[in-house]
Coordinates of N, CA, C and O in Angstrom, one line a residue:
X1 N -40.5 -55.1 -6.0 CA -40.0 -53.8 -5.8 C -38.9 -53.7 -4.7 O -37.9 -53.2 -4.8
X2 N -39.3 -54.3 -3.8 CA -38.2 -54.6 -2.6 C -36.9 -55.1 -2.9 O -35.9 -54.8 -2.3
X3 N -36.8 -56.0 -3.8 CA -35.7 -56.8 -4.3 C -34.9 -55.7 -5.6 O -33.7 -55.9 -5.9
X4 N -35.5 -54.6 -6.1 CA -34.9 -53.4 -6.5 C -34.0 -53.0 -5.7 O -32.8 -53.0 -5.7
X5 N -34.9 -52.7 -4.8 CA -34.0 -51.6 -3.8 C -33.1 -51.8 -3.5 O -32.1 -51.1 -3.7
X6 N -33.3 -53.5 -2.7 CA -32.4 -53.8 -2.4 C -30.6 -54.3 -3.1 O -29.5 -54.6 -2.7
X7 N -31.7 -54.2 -4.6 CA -30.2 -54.4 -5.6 C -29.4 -53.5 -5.4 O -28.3 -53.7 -5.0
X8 N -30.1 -52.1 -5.6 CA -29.4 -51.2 -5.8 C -28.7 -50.3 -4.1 O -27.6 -49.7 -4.1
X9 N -29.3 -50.4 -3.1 CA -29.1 -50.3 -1.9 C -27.3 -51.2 -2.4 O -26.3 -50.5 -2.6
X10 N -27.4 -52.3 -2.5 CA -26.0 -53.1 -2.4 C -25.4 -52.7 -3.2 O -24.2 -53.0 -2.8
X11 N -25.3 -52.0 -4.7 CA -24.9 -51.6 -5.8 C -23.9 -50.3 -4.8 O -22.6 -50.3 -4.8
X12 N -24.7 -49.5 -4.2 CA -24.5 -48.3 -3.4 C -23.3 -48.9 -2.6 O -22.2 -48.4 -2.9
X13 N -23.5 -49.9 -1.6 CA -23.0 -50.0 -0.8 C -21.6 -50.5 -0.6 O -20.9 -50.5 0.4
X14 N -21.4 -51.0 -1.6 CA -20.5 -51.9 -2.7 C -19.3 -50.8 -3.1 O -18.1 -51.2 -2.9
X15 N -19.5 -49.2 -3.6 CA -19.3 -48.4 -3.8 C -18.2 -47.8 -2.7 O -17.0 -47.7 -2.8
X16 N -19.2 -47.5 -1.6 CA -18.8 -47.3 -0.6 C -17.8 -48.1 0.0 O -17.0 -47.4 0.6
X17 N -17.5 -49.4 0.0 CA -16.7 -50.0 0.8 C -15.4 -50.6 -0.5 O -14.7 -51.6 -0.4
X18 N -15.4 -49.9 -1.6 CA -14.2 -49.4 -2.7 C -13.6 -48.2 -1.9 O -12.4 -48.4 -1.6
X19 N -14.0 -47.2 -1.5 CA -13.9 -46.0 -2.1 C -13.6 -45.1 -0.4 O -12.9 -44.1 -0.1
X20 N -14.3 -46.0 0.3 CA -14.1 -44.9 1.7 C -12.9 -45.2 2.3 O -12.6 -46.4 2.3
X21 N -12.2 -44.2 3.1 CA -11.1 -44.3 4.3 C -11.9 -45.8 5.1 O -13.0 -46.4 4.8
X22 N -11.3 -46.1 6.1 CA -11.6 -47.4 6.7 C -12.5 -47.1 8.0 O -13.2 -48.0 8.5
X23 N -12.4 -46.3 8.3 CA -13.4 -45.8 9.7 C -14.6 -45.7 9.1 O -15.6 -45.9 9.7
X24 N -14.7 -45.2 7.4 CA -16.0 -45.0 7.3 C -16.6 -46.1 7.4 O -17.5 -46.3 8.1
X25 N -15.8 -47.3 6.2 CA -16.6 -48.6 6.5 C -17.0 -49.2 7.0 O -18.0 -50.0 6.8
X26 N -16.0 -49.0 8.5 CA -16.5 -50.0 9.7 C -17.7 -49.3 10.2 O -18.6 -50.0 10.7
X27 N -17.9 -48.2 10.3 CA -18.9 -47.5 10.6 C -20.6 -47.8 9.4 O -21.7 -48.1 9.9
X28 N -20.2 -47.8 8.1 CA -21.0 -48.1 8.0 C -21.7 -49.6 7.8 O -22.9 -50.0 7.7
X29 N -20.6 -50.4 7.9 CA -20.8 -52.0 8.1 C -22.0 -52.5 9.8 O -22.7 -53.5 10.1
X30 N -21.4 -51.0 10.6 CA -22.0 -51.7 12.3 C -22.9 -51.0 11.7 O -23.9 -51.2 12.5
X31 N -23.5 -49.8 10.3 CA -24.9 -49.5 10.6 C -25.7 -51.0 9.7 O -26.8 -51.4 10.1
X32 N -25.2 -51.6 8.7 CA -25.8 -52.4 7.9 C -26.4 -53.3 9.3 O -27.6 -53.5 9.6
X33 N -25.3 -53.9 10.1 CA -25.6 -55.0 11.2 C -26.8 -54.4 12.0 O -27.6 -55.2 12.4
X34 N -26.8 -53.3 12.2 CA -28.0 -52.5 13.0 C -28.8 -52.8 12.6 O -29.5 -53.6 13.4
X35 N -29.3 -52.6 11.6 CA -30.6 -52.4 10.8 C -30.9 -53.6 9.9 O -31.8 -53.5 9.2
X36 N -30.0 -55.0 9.9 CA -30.1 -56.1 10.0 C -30.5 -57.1 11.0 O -30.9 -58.3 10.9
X37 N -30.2 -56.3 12.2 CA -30.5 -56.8 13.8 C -32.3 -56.6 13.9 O -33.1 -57.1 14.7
X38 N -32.7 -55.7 12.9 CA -34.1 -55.2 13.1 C -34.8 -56.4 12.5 O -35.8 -56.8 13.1
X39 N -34.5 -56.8 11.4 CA -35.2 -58.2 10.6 C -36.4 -58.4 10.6 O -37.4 -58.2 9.9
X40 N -36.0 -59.3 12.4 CA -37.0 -60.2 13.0 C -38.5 -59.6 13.1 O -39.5 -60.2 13.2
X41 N -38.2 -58.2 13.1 CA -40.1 -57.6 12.8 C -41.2 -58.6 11.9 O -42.4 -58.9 12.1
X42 N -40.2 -58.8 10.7 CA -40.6 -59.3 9.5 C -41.5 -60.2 9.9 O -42.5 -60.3 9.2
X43 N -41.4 -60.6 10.8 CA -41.8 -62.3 11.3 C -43.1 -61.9 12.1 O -43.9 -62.8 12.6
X44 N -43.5 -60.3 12.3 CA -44.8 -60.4 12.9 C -44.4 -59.5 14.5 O -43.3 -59.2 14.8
X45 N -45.7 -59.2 15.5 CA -44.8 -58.5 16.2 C -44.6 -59.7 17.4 O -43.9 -59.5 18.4
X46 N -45.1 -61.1 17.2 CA -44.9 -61.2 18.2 C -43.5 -62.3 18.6 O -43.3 -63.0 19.5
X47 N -42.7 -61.9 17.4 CA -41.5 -62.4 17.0 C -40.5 -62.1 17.9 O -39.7 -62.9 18.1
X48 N -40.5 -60.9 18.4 CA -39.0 -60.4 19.2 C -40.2 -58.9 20.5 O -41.1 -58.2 20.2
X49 N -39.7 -59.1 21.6 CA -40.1 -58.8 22.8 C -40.0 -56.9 22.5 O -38.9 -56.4 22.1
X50 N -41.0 -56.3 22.8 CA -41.1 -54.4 22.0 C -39.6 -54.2 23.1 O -39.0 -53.4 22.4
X51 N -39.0 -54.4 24.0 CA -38.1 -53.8 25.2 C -36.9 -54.0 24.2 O -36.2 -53.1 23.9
X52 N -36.7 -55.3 23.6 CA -35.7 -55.9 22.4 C -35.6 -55.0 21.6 O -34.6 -54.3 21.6
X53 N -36.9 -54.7 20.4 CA -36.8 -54.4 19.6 C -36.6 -53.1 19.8 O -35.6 -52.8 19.2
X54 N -37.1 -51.9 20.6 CA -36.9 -51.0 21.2 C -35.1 -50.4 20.9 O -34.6 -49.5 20.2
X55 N -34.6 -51.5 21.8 CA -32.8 -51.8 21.9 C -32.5 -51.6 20.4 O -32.4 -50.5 19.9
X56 N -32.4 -52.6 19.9 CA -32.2 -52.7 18.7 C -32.5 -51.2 17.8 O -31.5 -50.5 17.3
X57 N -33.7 -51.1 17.6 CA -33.9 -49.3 17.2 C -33.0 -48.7 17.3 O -32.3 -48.4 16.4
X58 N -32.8 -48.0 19.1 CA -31.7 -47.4 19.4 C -30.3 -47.6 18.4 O -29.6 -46.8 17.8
X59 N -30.3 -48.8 18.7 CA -28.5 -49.4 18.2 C -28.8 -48.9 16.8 O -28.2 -47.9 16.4
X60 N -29.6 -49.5 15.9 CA -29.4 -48.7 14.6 C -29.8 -47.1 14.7 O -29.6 -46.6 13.6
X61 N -30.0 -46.4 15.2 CA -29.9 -45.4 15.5 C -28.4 -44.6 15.3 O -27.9 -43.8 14.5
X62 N -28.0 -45.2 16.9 CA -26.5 -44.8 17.1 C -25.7 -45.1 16.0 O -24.7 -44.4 16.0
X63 N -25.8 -46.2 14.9 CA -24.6 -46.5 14.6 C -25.3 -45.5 13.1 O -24.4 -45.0 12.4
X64 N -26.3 -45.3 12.7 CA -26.3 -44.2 11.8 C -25.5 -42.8 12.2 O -24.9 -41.9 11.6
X65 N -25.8 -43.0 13.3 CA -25.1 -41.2 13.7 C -23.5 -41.1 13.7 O -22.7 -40.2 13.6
X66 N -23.4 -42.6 14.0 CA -21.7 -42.4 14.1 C -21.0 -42.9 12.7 O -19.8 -43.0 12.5
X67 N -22.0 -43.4 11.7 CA -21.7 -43.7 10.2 C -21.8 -42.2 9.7 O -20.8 -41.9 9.1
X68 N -22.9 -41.3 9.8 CA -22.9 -39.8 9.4 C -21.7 -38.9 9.8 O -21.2 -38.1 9.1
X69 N -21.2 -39.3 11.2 CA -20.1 -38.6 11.9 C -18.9 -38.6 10.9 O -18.1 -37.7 10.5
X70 N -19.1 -40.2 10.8 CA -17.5 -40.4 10.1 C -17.1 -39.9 9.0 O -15.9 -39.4 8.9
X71 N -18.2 -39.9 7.8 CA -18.2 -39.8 6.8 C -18.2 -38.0 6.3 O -17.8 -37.4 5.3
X72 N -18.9 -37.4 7.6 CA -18.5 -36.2 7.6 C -17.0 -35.5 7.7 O -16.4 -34.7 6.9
X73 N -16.8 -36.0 8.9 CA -15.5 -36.0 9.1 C -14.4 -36.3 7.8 O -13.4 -35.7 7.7
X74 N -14.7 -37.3 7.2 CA -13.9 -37.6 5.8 C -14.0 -37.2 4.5 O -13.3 -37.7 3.6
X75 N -15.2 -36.1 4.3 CA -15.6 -35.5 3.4 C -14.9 -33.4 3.6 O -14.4 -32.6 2.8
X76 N -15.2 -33.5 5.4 CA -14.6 -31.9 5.3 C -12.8 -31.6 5.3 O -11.9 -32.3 5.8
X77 N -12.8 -30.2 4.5 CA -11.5 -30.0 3.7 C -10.7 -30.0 4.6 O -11.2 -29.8 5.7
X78 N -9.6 -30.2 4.6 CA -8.6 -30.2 5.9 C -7.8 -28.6 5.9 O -7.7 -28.1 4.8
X79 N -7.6 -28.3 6.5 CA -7.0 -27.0 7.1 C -5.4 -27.4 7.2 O -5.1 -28.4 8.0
X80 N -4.3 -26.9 6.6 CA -3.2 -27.1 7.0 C -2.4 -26.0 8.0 O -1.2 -26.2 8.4

C-alpha cells in the first residue's frame, strides 16, 4: 500500500515540476528534502537523537509553509 502512494505521490510530483513557475519547484523540492530528512525514524526511535528529529520536523514544517506560500502566490490573479 505504501509503494501505491508512493507511485502516485511521484506521479503528482512529476506534474508539478512540468508545470510550475520555478520558485514553486524549488520550494517544493526543499519540502520533498524535508521530509526526506525525516526517514531515519524508520529505523526505530533510537536511530536519530528526539533534539535532531525535533529540528528536522521543524524544517519540514517551514519548507511546507513556504512551498504553500509560493504556490499561492502563483495561483492568485494578478491585478494590472
Amino acid at each position: 500500500m505504501v509503494a501505491q502512494f508512493e507511485d502516485e505521490r511521484a506521479a503528482h510530483f512529476e506534474r508539478l515540476l512540468l508545470l510550475a513557475p520555478g520558485e514553486v519547484v524549488a520550494a517544493a523540492r526543499a519540502w520533498h528534502q524535508a521530509v526526506w530528512d525525516l526517514h531515519v525514524i524508520a529505523d526505530g526511535p533510537a536511530a536519530i537523537a528526539q533534539p535532531e528529529f525535533q529540528l528536522r520536523l521543524e524544517r519540514a514544517a517551514e519548507a511546507r509553509d513556504r512551498f504553500y506560500d509560493e504556490l499561492k502566490s502563483c495561483l492568485r490573479p494578478r491585478m494590472w
